[in-house]
Every structure is written in structure tokens, then in C-alpha cells.
Amino acid sequence: MLEFLKEHRKKIVIIFLVVVLIRFINLVGRDRDYNKFEGLVIDLLRPGFVVVNSIQDFSKGTLRVILDYKSVKEENEELKDKIEKLNYSLRQIEKIMLENHRLRESLNFKKYAPYKVVGGTVIGHSADNWSNILVIDRGSKSGIRRKMPVVAKGGYLLGITQQVTAHTAQILLINDGNFVAGGLVQRKDSRNLGVVKGQTQESRLLMNNLSWDADIGIGDTIVTSGSQYYPKGLPIGKVISVSPDNYGLTQSALIAPFIDVRKVEEVLVITDFSTKVDLLEPLNSNHQLEGERE
């Protein structure tokens, strides 16, 4: 027994002190006077009370930090979600505002061009490098057929419809190598005619078959000359250079299109232009303003 006590005396002393500490901690807060022995022991154990109290305060503080962190994290997640939703709403509002602006420009075209038109949104582009085609979300159900002229904002010629399904239509763009349209120098003292062709690998159009003495120069506006497929006066582009062609028997002109086909998002398909309205006069003042802004 003595050997056991000697061997485990440190553990026994610690257990005794813990028991005593617990016993006297339980005395704290009781509504009675301590006897001398209890008062002496409590005074001796005061440092222990301080340590226990510090441990309790630390535990409470740590628990509070953990709980607060969890609460703050949840609030941050909620705020992030709200911010993301607000950003999405702002992006949608900006998109709607831009669409409204483009639609207003399209409506301006409808005001001075009394044609039947169908509006469409671009939903696809050609996947190869040998053709320039757009796909829109309107088709035969909306009155669109093959070989109908298509314009973009401002009434600029964009192309002509090609393949048409019930709900989609392909548009052959003016810069495609297969695109051909009759062109006319808009200037009143010229009015020379030529043929405008697309160039697949270029962002420019070529106007040839101009007579050798055609009055055409840099800065002239080229519009459609009118045919069974195009009304007269749709703006195509501006002349940026003129050169002799076919050993000087004719001339050719390089034209910069008014519209960047890569940035088109909404279009108007002209489904009927049987009114035969000449757009040259109203378009003339319109393009002068456009040129001034550029």
C-alpha cells in the first residue's frame, strides 16, 4: 500500500487538489458565511479560481467568435448572392436599353421607307471562312421568302435572304463573294451605274462595269439602283478609291460598306417594296449627317 502511494503520490495529490478545488468552487456564491477553515482554503485557492475563470472566459469568447464567424460567413454568402443578382439585373437592363436603341433606329427607317418589313434577331453565323452568312430567328411563318433584301440600322443594305425555314432565315451578306447588286452613284450630277460585288476575304466591296468616263470619285455614296430584288436607294457604302479597269475601257471602285456586318444584332427584312418609292432624297440628308458624325 505504501509502495502504491509512493509510486502514484503525484497523481493522488493532483486528484485531491482537484476534488478540493471543485468542493470549494461549489461553496462560492452560496448565501452563508464561511468558517475559518473554508475561508482560509478559498483564499489559498484564489489563484485557481482566477485560472478557472480565465478558462471559462476564453471558452466563451472562442465559442462566440466561432458562432459569429459562422453568422458573418452566412451573411457574406447572402450578400454575394444579392450582388450577383443585382449585377445580372443591371446587365439585363443594359441589354434591353441597347436593344431599344437599335430598334428605335430601325423604326426610323420604317418612317421614311413605307415598305413592309419583318424584324429579326441574329442567332447564328456561318461556320466556315468561305461564306458570310447570318441566321435570324424569323422565317416563312413571318412572311419571309428567298431573295428578299435585308437592311440593318439606319437602313443600310446588309444582304439578301437565301435559305428560309418556317422559323429561321439565312442572310447572304454584302461582303460574301456570291453577293451581287446593281449600284448607283447617289450624287445628282452623276447617277452613274455599276455592279457591286462582295469579296469574301475582304471588308471592302468592289463596284465594276462603270463606264470609262463615269463621274465617280472618292467619298461618293453608292446606293442600290433598283431591281426586282432591291428597292432603289438603299445605301451600300462610300467610295474609297477609283481605278481604270479592262485596259481603260471601264472603271472600278473600291467601296467601304456603311455597316460592319460582324456587329449586327437586329435586322429588318423588306418583304414588299412594291410602292416603288425612291429613297434617294430622304436618304441623302440622312447620310450627310452620318458622315458628319463619323
XYZ file of C-alpha atoms in Angstrom, residues 5-293:
289
model
C 1.117 5.590 -2.518
C 4.754 6.440 -3.121
C 4.555 5.437 -6.775
C 1.380 7.406 -7.501
C 1.725 10.185 -4.943
C 1.807 12.958 -7.587
C -1.372 11.729 -9.202
C -3.063 11.319 -5.813
C -2.089 14.841 -4.779
C -3.403 16.287 -8.060
C -6.682 14.377 -7.738
C -7.010 15.553 -4.130
C -6.383 19.166 -5.086
C -8.913 18.953 -7.940
C -11.526 17.471 -5.616
C -10.830 20.161 -3.028
C -10.910 22.845 -5.718
C -14.253 21.586 -7.007
C -15.584 21.298 -3.468
C -14.681 24.858 -2.642
C -15.728 26.225 -6.003
C -19.178 24.909 -5.154
C -19.041 26.994 -1.984
C -18.624 30.185 -3.999
C -21.859 32.070 -4.406
C -23.684 30.336 -1.526
C -25.604 32.627 0.750
C -23.869 31.850 4.072
C -20.723 32.762 5.979
C -17.609 30.626 5.575
C -15.942 29.146 8.635
C -12.279 29.958 9.192
C -11.046 26.808 7.522
C -13.220 27.341 4.453
C -12.188 30.986 4.224
C -8.500 30.057 4.511
C -8.769 27.388 1.827
C -10.719 29.660 -0.517
C -8.064 32.352 -0.105
C -5.367 29.809 -0.883
C -7.291 28.607 -3.907
C -7.897 32.123 -5.249
C -5.271 31.762 -8.000
C -7.060 28.578 -9.076
C -10.332 30.477 -9.277
C -8.653 33.090 -11.475
C -7.326 30.360 -13.799
C -10.708 28.608 -13.981
C -12.461 31.913 -14.639
C -9.950 32.778 -17.346
C -10.503 29.394 -18.968
C -14.261 29.936 -18.839
C -13.939 33.427 -20.351
C -11.628 32.112 -23.051
C -14.021 29.277 -23.853
C -16.979 31.634 -24.048
C -15.010 34.079 -26.181
C -13.830 31.341 -28.531
C -17.346 29.952 -28.843
C -18.680 33.437 -29.541
C -16.045 34.009 -32.246
C -16.916 30.658 -33.860
C -20.626 31.438 -33.794
C -20.048 34.994 -35.036
C -17.772 33.741 -37.833
C -20.426 31.297 -38.952
C -23.057 34.034 -38.862
C -20.822 36.516 -40.733
C -19.957 33.865 -43.335
C -23.639 33.164 -43.939
C -24.348 36.901 -44.233
C -21.462 37.279 -46.706
C -22.813 34.441 -48.806
C -26.250 36.081 -48.828
C -24.727 39.442 -49.778
C -22.673 37.854 -52.564
C -25.809 36.203 -53.896
C -27.713 39.503 -53.785
C -24.839 41.362 -55.502
C -24.683 38.730 -58.238
C -28.442 39.019 -58.788
C -28.182 42.826 -58.918
C -25.296 42.642 -61.407
C -27.318 40.245 -63.550
C -30.307 42.603 -63.426
C -28.095 45.540 -64.424
C -26.666 43.580 -67.350
C -30.199 42.693 -68.473
C -31.272 46.342 -68.195
C -28.252 47.468 -70.241
C -29.026 44.812 -72.853
C -32.665 45.943 -73.064
C -31.600 49.594 -73.372
C -29.216 48.765 -76.223
C -31.893 46.703 -77.961
C -34.386 49.548 -77.587
C -31.852 51.962 -79.082
C -31.257 49.713 -82.071
C -34.993 49.154 -82.525
C -35.606 52.909 -82.486
C -33.043 53.279 -85.276
C -34.837 50.555 -87.211
C -38.179 52.267 -86.655
C -36.702 55.490 -88.012
C -36.037 53.610 -91.246
C -39.647 52.443 -91.344
C -40.857 56.051 -91.008
C -39.313 57.245 -94.261
C -39.424 53.883 -96.116
C -43.075 52.815 -96.492
C -42.198 49.163 -97.070
C -43.498 46.069 -95.379
C -40.745 44.800 -93.110
C -40.179 41.999 -90.608
C -37.753 42.463 -87.741
C -35.416 39.659 -86.740
C -32.614 38.925 -84.289
C -29.321 37.347 -85.306
C -28.975 33.866 -83.799
C -26.065 32.434 -85.771
C -23.171 32.968 -88.166
C -21.557 30.893 -90.892
C -19.007 28.430 -89.514
C -16.584 28.483 -92.464
C -14.207 31.070 -93.916
C -15.602 30.881 -97.467
C -19.020 32.422 -96.939
C -20.526 35.259 -94.961
C -23.971 34.307 -93.746
C -26.143 35.308 -90.799
C -29.078 33.349 -89.433
C -32.062 35.190 -87.940
C -34.980 33.969 -85.832
C -37.705 34.704 -88.400
C -38.804 32.603 -91.378
C -41.670 31.775 -93.699
C -44.159 31.863 -90.806
C -43.360 35.583 -90.558
C -43.715 36.181 -94.297
C -40.061 35.901 -95.270
C -39.148 34.298 -98.598
C -35.993 33.808 -100.648
C -34.372 36.782 -102.373
C -35.710 39.467 -100.061
C -33.447 42.466 -99.265
C -32.248 42.876 -95.690
C -31.167 46.108 -94.009
C -29.540 46.916 -90.700
C -29.850 50.017 -88.520
C -30.077 53.253 -90.480
C -31.484 51.403 -93.481
C -28.041 50.249 -94.637
C -28.096 47.303 -97.035
C -26.917 44.185 -95.219
C -27.649 41.405 -97.694
C -30.372 39.220 -99.166
C -32.275 36.237 -97.783
C -31.142 32.839 -99.006
C -32.369 29.619 -97.395
C -35.607 30.003 -95.415
C -37.300 27.635 -92.972
C -40.523 28.094 -91.031
C -38.782 29.954 -88.203
C -35.301 30.911 -89.485
C -33.739 32.590 -92.496
C -30.172 32.729 -93.791
C -28.894 36.101 -94.990
C -26.171 36.269 -97.634
C -24.143 39.300 -96.551
C -22.932 42.037 -98.874
C -19.273 41.083 -98.346
C -19.802 37.485 -99.499
C -18.165 36.545 -102.792
C -21.530 35.464 -104.213
C -23.284 38.743 -103.439
C -24.172 40.933 -106.443
C -26.361 44.046 -106.632
C -26.809 46.957 -109.000
C -25.141 50.107 -107.680
C -25.772 53.782 -108.345
C -23.725 56.895 -107.554
C -26.098 58.867 -105.358
C -24.785 62.292 -106.411
C -27.390 64.096 -108.546
C -24.903 65.314 -111.148
C -23.551 61.786 -111.640
C -26.083 58.950 -111.246
C -23.653 56.518 -112.907
C -24.425 52.814 -112.714
C -22.252 49.801 -111.924
C -22.325 46.346 -110.360
C -21.465 45.921 -106.672
C -19.881 42.614 -105.671
C -18.821 41.174 -102.342
C -15.309 39.969 -101.592
C -15.257 37.143 -99.053
C -11.723 37.712 -97.810
C -12.045 41.494 -97.703
C -14.031 44.004 -95.690
C -14.473 46.082 -98.849
C -16.862 45.820 -101.811
C -15.973 46.117 -105.481
C -18.022 48.171 -107.908
C -17.157 47.495 -111.546
C -18.697 47.796 -115.029
C -18.529 51.579 -114.661
C -18.128 53.391 -117.977
C -14.676 54.751 -118.751
C -15.961 58.329 -118.358
C -18.181 57.659 -115.312
C -18.338 60.613 -112.914
C -17.381 58.868 -109.687
C -14.923 59.904 -107.002
C -13.671 59.220 -103.508
C -16.368 59.990 -100.924
C -19.310 59.324 -103.222
C -22.171 57.361 -101.686
C -23.259 54.228 -103.521
C -26.871 53.068 -103.226
C -28.918 50.304 -104.840
C -30.005 51.157 -108.376
C -33.270 49.256 -108.044
C -34.254 45.845 -109.422
C -36.717 43.041 -108.832
C -34.801 42.160 -105.661
C -33.848 45.591 -104.287
C -35.727 48.878 -103.968
C -33.972 51.944 -105.293
C -31.859 53.992 -102.890
C -30.757 51.581 -100.152
C -27.337 52.852 -99.011
C -24.454 50.442 -99.567
C -21.242 52.329 -98.798
C -18.772 55.051 -99.724
C -16.145 55.067 -102.456
C -12.581 54.946 -101.095
C -10.683 54.549 -104.391
C -11.263 54.559 -108.150
C -9.055 52.939 -110.791
C -9.205 52.151 -114.539
C -10.254 48.632 -115.428
C -10.291 46.383 -118.508
C -7.398 48.241 -120.212
C -9.027 51.599 -119.601
C -12.319 50.712 -121.237
C -14.135 50.768 -117.875
C -13.537 51.840 -114.280
C -13.834 50.075 -110.953
C -14.260 51.469 -107.465
C -13.480 50.113 -104.039
C -16.318 50.693 -101.556
C -16.313 50.702 -97.753
C -19.699 49.395 -96.519
C -21.663 51.607 -94.161
C -22.376 48.664 -91.873
C -19.954 46.381 -90.025
C -21.595 43.006 -90.643
C -19.741 41.479 -87.670
C -21.571 43.716 -85.194
C -25.140 43.342 -86.457
C -27.631 42.015 -83.896
C -31.027 43.041 -85.281
C -32.167 43.296 -88.902
C -35.187 44.286 -90.981
C -36.244 42.088 -93.882
C -38.110 44.041 -96.577
C -40.944 41.718 -97.564
C -42.624 44.095 -100.022
C -41.360 47.249 -101.754
C -43.969 47.396 -104.493
C -44.638 51.066 -103.674
C -41.576 51.870 -105.826
C -40.581 54.710 -103.509
C -37.272 56.335 -104.411
C -35.249 56.628 -101.201
C -32.510 58.801 -102.670
C -33.846 62.143 -101.445
C -34.627 61.277 -97.785
C -31.502 59.136 -97.509
C -29.309 61.913 -98.885
C -29.720 64.226 -95.889
C -29.591 61.259 -93.506
C -26.190 60.101 -94.754
C -24.774 63.573 -94.723
C -25.497 63.646 -91.016
C -23.992 60.185 -90.577
C -20.849 61.327 -92.380
C -20.564 64.406 -90.185
C -20.763 62.267 -87.041
